[in-house]
mmCIF file of C-alpha atoms and ligand atoms in Angstrom:
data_model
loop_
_atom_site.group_PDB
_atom_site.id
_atom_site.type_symbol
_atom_site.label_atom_id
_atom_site.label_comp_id
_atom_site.label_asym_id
_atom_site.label_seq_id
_atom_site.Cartn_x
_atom_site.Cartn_y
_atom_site.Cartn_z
ATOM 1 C CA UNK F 19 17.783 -5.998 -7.923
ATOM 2 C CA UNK F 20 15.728 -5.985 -4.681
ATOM 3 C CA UNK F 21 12.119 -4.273 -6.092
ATOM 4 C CA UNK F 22 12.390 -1.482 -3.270
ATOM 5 C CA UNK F 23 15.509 -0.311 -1.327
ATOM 6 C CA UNK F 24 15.634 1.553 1.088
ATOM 7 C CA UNK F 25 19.150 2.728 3.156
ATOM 8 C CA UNK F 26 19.678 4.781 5.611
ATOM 9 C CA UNK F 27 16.386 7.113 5.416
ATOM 10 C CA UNK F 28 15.530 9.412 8.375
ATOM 11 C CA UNK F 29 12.652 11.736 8.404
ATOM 12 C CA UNK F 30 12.629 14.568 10.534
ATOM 13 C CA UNK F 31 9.185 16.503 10.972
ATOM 14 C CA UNK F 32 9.987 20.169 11.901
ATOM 15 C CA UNK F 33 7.183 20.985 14.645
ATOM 16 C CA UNK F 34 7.519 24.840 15.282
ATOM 17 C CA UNK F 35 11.542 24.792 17.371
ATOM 18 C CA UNK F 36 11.117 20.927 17.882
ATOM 19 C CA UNK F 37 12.650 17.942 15.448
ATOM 20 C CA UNK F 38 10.752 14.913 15.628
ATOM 21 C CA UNK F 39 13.253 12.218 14.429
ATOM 22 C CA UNK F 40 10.442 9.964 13.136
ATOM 23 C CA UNK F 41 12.747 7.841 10.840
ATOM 24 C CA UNK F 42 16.257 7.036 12.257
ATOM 25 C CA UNK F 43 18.206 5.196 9.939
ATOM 26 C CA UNK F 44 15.865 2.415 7.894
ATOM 27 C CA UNK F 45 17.562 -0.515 5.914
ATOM 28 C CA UNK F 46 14.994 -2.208 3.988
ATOM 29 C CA UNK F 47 15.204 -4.828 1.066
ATOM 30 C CA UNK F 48 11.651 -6.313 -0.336
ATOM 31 C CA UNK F 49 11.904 -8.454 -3.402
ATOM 32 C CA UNK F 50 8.912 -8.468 -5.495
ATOM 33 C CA UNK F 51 6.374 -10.904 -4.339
ATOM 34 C CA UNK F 52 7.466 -10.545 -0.800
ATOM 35 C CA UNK F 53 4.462 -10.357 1.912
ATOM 36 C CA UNK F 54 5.380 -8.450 4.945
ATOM 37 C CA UNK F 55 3.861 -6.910 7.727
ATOM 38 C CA UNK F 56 5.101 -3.807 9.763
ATOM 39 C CA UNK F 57 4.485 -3.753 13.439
ATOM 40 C CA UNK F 58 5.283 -1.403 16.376
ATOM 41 C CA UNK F 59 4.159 0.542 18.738
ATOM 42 C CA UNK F 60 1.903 4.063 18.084
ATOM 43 C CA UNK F 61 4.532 6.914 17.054
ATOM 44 C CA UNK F 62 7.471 4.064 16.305
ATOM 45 C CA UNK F 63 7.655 5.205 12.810
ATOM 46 C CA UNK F 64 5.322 2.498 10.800
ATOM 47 C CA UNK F 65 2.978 5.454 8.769
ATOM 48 C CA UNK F 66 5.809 7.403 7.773
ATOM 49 C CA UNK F 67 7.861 4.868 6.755
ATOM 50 C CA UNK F 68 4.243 3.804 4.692
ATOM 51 C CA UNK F 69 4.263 7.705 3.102
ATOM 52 C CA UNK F 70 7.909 7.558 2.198
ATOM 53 C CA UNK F 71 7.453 3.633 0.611
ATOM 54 C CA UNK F 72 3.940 5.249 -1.391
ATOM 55 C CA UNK F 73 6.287 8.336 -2.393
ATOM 56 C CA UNK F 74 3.054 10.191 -0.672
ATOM 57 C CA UNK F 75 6.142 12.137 1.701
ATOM 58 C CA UNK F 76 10.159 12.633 0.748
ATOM 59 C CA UNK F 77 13.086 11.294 3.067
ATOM 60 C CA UNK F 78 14.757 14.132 4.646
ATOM 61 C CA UNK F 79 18.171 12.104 4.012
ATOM 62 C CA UNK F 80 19.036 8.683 2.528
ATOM 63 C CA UNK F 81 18.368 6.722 -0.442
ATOM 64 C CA UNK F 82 15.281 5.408 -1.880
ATOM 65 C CA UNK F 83 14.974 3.256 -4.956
ATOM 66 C CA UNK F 84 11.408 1.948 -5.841
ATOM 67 C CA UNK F 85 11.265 -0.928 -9.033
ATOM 68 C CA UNK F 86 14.627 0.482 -10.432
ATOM 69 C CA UNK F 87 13.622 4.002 -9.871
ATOM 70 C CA UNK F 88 15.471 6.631 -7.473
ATOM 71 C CA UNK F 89 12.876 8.170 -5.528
ATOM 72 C CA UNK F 90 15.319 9.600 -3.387
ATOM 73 C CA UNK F 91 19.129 10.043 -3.238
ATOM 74 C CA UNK F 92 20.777 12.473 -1.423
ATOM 75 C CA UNK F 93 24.503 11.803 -2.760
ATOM 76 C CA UNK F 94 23.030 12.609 -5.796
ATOM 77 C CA UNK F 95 23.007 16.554 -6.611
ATOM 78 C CA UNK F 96 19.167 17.982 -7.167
ATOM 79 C CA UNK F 97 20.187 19.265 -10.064
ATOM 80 C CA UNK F 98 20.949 15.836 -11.906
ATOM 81 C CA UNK F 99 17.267 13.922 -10.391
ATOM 82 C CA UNK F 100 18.417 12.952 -7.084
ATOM 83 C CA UNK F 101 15.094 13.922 -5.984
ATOM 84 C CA UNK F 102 11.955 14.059 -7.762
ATOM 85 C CA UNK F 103 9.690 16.644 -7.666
ATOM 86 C CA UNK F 104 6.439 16.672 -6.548
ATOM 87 C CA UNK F 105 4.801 15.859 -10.008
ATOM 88 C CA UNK F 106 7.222 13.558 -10.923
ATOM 89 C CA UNK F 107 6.706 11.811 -7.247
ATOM 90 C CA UNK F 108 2.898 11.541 -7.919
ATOM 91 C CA UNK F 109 3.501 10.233 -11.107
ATOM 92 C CA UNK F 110 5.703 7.210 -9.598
ATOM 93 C CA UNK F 111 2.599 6.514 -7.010
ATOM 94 C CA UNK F 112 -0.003 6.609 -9.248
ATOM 95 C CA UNK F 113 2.168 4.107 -11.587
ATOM 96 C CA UNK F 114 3.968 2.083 -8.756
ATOM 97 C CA UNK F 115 1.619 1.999 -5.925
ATOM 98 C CA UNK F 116 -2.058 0.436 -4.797
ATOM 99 C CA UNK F 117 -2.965 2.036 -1.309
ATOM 100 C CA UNK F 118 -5.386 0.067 1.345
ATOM 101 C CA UNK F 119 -6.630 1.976 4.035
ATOM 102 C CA UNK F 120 -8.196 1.674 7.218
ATOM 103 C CA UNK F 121 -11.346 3.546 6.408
ATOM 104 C CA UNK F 122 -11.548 1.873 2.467
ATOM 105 C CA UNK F 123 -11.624 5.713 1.342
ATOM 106 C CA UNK F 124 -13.816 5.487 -1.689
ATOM 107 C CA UNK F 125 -15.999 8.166 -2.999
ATOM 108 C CA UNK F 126 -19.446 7.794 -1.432
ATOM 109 C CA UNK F 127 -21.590 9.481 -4.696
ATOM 110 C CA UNK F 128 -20.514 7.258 -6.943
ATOM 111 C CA UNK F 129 -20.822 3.448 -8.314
ATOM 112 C CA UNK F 130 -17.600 0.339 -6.845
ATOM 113 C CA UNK F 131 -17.107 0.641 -10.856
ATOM 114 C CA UNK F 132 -16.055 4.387 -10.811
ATOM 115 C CA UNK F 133 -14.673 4.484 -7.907
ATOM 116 C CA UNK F 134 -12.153 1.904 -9.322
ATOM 117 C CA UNK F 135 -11.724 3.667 -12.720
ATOM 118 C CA UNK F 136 -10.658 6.734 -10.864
ATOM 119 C CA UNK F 137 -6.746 5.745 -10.838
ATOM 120 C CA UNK F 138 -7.091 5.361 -14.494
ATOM 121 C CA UNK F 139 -8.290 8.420 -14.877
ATOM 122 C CA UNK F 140 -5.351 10.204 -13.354
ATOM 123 C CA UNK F 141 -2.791 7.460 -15.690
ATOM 124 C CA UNK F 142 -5.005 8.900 -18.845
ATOM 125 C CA UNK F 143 -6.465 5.831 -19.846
ATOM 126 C CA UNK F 144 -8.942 5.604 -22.468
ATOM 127 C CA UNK F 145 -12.798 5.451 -21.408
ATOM 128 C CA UNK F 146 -13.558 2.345 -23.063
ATOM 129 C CA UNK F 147 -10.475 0.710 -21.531
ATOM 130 C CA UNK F 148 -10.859 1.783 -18.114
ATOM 131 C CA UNK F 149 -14.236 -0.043 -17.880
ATOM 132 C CA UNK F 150 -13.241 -2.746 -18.940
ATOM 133 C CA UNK F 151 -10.123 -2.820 -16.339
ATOM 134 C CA UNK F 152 -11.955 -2.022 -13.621
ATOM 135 C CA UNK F 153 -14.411 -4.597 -14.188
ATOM 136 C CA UNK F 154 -11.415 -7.029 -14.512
ATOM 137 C CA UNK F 155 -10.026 -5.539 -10.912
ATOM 138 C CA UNK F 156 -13.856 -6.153 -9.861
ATOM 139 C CA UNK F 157 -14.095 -9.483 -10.867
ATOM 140 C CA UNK F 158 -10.355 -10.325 -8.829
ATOM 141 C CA UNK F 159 -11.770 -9.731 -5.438
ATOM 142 C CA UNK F 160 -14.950 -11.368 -6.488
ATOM 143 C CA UNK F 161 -17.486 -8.127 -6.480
ATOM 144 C CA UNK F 162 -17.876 -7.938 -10.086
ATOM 145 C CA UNK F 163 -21.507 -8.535 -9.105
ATOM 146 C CA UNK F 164 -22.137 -5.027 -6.831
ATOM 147 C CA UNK F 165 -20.201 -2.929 -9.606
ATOM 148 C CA UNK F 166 -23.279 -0.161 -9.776
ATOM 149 C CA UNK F 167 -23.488 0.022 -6.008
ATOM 150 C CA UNK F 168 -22.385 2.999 -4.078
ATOM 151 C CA UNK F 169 -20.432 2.735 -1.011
ATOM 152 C CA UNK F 170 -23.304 2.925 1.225
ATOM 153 C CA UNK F 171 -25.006 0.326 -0.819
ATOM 154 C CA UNK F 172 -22.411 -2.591 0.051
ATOM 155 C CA UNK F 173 -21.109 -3.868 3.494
ATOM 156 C CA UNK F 174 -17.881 -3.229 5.147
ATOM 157 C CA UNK F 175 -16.065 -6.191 3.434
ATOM 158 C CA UNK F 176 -17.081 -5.580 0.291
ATOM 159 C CA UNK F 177 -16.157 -1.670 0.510
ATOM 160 C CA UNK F 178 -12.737 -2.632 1.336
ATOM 161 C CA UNK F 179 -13.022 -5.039 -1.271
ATOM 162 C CA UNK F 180 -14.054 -2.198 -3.718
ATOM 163 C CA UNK F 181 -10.970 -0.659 -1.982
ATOM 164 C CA UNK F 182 -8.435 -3.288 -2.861
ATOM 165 C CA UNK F 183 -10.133 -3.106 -6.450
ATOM 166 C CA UNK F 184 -9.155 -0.118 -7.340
ATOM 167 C CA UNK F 185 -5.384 -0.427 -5.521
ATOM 168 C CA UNK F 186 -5.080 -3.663 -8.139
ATOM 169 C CA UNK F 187 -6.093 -2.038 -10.958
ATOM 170 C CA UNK F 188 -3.172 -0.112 -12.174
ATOM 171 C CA UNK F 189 -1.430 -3.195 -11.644
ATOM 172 C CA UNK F 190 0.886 -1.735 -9.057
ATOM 173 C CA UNK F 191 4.325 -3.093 -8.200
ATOM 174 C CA UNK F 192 3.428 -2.756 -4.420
ATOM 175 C CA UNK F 193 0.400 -2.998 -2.490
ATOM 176 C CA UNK F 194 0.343 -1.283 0.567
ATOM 177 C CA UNK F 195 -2.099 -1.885 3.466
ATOM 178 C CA UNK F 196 -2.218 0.455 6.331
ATOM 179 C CA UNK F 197 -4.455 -1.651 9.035
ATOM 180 C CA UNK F 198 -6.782 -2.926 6.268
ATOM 181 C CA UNK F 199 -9.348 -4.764 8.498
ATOM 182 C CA UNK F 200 -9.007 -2.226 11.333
ATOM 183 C CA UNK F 201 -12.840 -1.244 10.736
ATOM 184 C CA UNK F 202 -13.997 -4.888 9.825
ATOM 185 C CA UNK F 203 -15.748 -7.375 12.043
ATOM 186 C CA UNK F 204 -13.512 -10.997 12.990
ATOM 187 C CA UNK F 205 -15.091 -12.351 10.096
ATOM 188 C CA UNK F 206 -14.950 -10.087 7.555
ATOM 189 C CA UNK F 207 -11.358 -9.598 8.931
ATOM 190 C CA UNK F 208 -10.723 -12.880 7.627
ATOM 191 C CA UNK F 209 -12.072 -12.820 4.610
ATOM 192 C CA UNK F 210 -9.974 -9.633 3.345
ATOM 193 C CA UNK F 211 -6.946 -11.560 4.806
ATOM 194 C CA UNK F 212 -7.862 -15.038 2.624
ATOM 195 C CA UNK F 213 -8.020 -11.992 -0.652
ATOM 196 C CA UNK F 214 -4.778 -10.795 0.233
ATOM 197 C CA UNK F 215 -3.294 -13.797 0.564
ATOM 198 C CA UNK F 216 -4.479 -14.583 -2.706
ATOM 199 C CA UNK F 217 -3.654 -11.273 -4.449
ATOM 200 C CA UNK F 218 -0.121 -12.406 -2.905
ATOM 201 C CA UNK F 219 -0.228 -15.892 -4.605
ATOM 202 C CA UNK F 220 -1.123 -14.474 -7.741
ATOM 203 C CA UNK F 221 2.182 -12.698 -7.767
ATOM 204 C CA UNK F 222 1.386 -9.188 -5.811
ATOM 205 C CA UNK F 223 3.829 -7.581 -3.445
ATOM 206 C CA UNK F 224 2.496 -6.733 -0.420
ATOM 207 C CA UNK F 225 3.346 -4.442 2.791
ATOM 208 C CA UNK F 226 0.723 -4.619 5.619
ATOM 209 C CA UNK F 227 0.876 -2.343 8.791
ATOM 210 C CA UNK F 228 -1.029 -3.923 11.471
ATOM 211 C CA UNK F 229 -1.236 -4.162 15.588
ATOM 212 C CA UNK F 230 -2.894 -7.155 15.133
ATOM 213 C CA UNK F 231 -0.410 -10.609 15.451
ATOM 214 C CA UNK F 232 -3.012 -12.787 13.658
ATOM 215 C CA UNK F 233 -3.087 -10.366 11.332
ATOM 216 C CA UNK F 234 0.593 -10.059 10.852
ATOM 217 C CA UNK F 235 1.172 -14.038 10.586
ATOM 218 C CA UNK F 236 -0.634 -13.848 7.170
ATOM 219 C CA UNK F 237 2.552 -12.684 6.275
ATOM 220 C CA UNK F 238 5.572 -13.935 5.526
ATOM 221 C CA UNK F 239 7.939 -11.439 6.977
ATOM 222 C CA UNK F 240 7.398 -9.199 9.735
ATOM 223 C CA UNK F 241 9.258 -6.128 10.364
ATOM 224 C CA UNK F 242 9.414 -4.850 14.050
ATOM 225 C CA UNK F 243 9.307 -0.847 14.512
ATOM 226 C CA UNK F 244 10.524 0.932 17.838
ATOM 227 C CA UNK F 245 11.466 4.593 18.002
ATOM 228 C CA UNK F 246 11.936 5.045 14.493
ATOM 229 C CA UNK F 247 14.434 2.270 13.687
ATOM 230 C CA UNK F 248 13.833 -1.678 12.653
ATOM 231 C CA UNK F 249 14.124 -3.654 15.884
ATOM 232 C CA UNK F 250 13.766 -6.487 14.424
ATOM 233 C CA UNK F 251 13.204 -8.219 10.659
ATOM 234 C CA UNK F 252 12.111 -11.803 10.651
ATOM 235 C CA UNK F 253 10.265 -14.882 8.692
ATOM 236 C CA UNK F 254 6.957 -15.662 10.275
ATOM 237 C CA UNK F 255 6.005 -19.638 10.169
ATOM 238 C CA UNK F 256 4.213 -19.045 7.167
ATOM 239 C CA UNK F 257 7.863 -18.097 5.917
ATOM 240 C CA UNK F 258 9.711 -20.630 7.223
ATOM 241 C CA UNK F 259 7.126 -22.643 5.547
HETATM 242 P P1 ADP T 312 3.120 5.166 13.796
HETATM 243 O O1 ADP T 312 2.511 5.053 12.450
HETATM 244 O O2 ADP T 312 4.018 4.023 14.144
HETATM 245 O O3 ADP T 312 2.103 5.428 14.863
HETATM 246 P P2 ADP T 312 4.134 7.716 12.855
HETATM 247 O O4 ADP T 312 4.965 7.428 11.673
HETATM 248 O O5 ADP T 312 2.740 8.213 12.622
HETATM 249 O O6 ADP T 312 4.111 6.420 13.790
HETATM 250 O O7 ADP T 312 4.860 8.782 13.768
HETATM 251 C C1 ADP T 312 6.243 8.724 14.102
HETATM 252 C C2 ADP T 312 6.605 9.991 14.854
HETATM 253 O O8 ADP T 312 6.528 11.109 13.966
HETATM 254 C C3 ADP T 312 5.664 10.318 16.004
HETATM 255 O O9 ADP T 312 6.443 10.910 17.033
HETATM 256 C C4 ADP T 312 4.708 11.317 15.400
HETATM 257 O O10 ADP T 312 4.194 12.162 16.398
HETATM 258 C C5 ADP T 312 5.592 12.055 14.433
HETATM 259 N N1 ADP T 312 4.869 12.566 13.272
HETATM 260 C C6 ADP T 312 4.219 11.828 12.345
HETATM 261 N N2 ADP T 312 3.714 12.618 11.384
HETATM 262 C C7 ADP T 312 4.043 13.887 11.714
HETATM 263 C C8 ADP T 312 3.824 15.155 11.116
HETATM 264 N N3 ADP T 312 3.146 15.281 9.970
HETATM 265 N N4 ADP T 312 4.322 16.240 11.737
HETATM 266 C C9 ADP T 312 5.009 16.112 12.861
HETATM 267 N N5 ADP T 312 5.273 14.965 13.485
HETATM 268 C C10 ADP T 312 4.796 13.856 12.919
HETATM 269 P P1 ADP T 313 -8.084 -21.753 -1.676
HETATM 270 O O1 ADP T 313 -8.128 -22.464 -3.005
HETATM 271 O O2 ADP T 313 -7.415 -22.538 -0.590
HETATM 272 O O3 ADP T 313 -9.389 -21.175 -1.268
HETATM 273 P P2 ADP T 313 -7.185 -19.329 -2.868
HETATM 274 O O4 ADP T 313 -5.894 -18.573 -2.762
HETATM 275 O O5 ADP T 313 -7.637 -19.768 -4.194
HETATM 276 O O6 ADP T 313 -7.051 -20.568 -1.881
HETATM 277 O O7 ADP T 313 -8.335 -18.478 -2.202
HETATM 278 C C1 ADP T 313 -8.289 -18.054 -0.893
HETATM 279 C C2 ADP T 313 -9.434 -17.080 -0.681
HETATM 280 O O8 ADP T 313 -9.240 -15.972 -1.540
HETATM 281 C C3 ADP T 313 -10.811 -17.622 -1.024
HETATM 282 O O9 ADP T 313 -11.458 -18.191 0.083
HETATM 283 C C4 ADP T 313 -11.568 -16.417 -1.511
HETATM 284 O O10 ADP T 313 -12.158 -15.705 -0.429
HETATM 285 C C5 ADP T 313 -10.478 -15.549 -2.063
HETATM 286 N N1 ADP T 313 -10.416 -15.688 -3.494
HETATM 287 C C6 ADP T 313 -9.977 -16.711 -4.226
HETATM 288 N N2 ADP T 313 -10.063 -16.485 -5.511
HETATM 289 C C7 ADP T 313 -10.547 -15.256 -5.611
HETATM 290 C C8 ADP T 313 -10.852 -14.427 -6.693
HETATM 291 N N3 ADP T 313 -10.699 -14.756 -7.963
HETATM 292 N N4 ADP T 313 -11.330 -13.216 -6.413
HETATM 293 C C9 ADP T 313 -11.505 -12.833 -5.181
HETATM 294 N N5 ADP T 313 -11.248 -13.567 -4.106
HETATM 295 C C10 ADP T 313 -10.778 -14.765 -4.318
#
């Protein structure tokens, strides 16, 4: 079974008498360890499609099915779980899902070490094993070093790799990136990319939403967004590799 499935989801926003048909009809298989990056024009569809994938937003119609769970299924009656409610939905993201954004979104009072604890808070992990995971989430993207800085106390790369930390360290079945290096320098661009790519040898599953082609060839699929449908769903040379 394909890790995540989705088939035909739309997603209709409601904006006062106006629909906004921001999801059309998606088809989308990823098998776990899969690497692929979402591209598209601004308003094709690529950060809902990212909400519905990180259960952070419901379909309106369609089915969703996320490592074996139903997420969403609208043949199914509400009554017998074809949707989850909202608790149930955070639970499933907080289990299933390590988010990457843009602007790293860490908590500027307090040390890389908490910061990456703070999913295992929510999971009710035990104090004395939370350290010790995020230190071990620390140590993967090589920043086990800067663990009692705060945010402002470390550069951009090594925020978002304080970032990436704490996405790992529920050991999610899906990463997902939404522009990642999209406030990072060339270089430190690259560097986060070699990290992914390594998080991805190491077994992750990763989905990556970026404008950037040199970004996108890091992957090895890249999905092609335009007016809320797939254009187009193909192996990069890194795939074909
Ligand atoms: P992208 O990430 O590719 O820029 P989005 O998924 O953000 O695209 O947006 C797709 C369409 O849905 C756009 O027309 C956008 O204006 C609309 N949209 C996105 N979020 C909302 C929202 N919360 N309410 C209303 N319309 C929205
Ligand atoms: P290579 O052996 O060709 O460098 P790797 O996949 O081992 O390939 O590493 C690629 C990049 O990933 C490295 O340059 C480094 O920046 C990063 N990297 C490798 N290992 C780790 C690690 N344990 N923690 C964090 N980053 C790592």
């Amino acid at each position: 079974m394909a890790l995540l499935e989705l088939k035909q989801v739309t997603k209709v926003y409601q904006v006062g008498t106006v629909a906004v048909h921001a999801l059309r009809g998606i088809d989308l298989m990823v098998e776990k360890n899969e690497y692929v990056s979402v591209m598209g024009p601004s308003g094709s569809g690529k950060s809902t499609l990212m909400n519905v994938i990180g259960c952070l937003d419901t379909p309106t119609s369609g089915t969703y099915i996320l490592d074996g769970k139903t997420v969403h299924d609208d043949r199914i009656e509400q009554s017998s779980n074809g949707k989850l409610s909202d608790d149930d939905l955070a639970f499933v993201r907080n289990q299933k899902i390590g988010f990457v954004f843009q602007t790293f979104n860490l908590l500027p009072r307090i040390t890389a070490l908490h910061n990456v604890e703070l999913p295992l808070i929510y999971a009710g992990i035990h104090k004395k094993d939370r350290i010790d995971m995020a230190k071990e989430a620390l140590r993967k993207v090589n920043l086990e070093d800067r663990m009692h800085h705060q945010p402002n106390e470390l550069s951009g790369g090594q925020r978002q790799r304080v970032a990436i930390a704490r996405a790992l360290v529920n050991n999610p079945s899906i990463i997902l990136a939404d522009e990642p290096t999209g406030n990072l320098d060339s270089k430190t661009s690259r560097e986060i990319m070699q990290l992914m790519d390594h998080l991805h040898n190491e077994g992750n599953t990763i989905i990556l939403v970026t404008h950037e082609t040199d970004i996108a060839r890091h992957a090895h699929r890249v999905v092609h967004f335009l007016d809320g449908l797939i254009a187009s769903d193909e192996l990069t040379p890194k795939g074909k590799g």
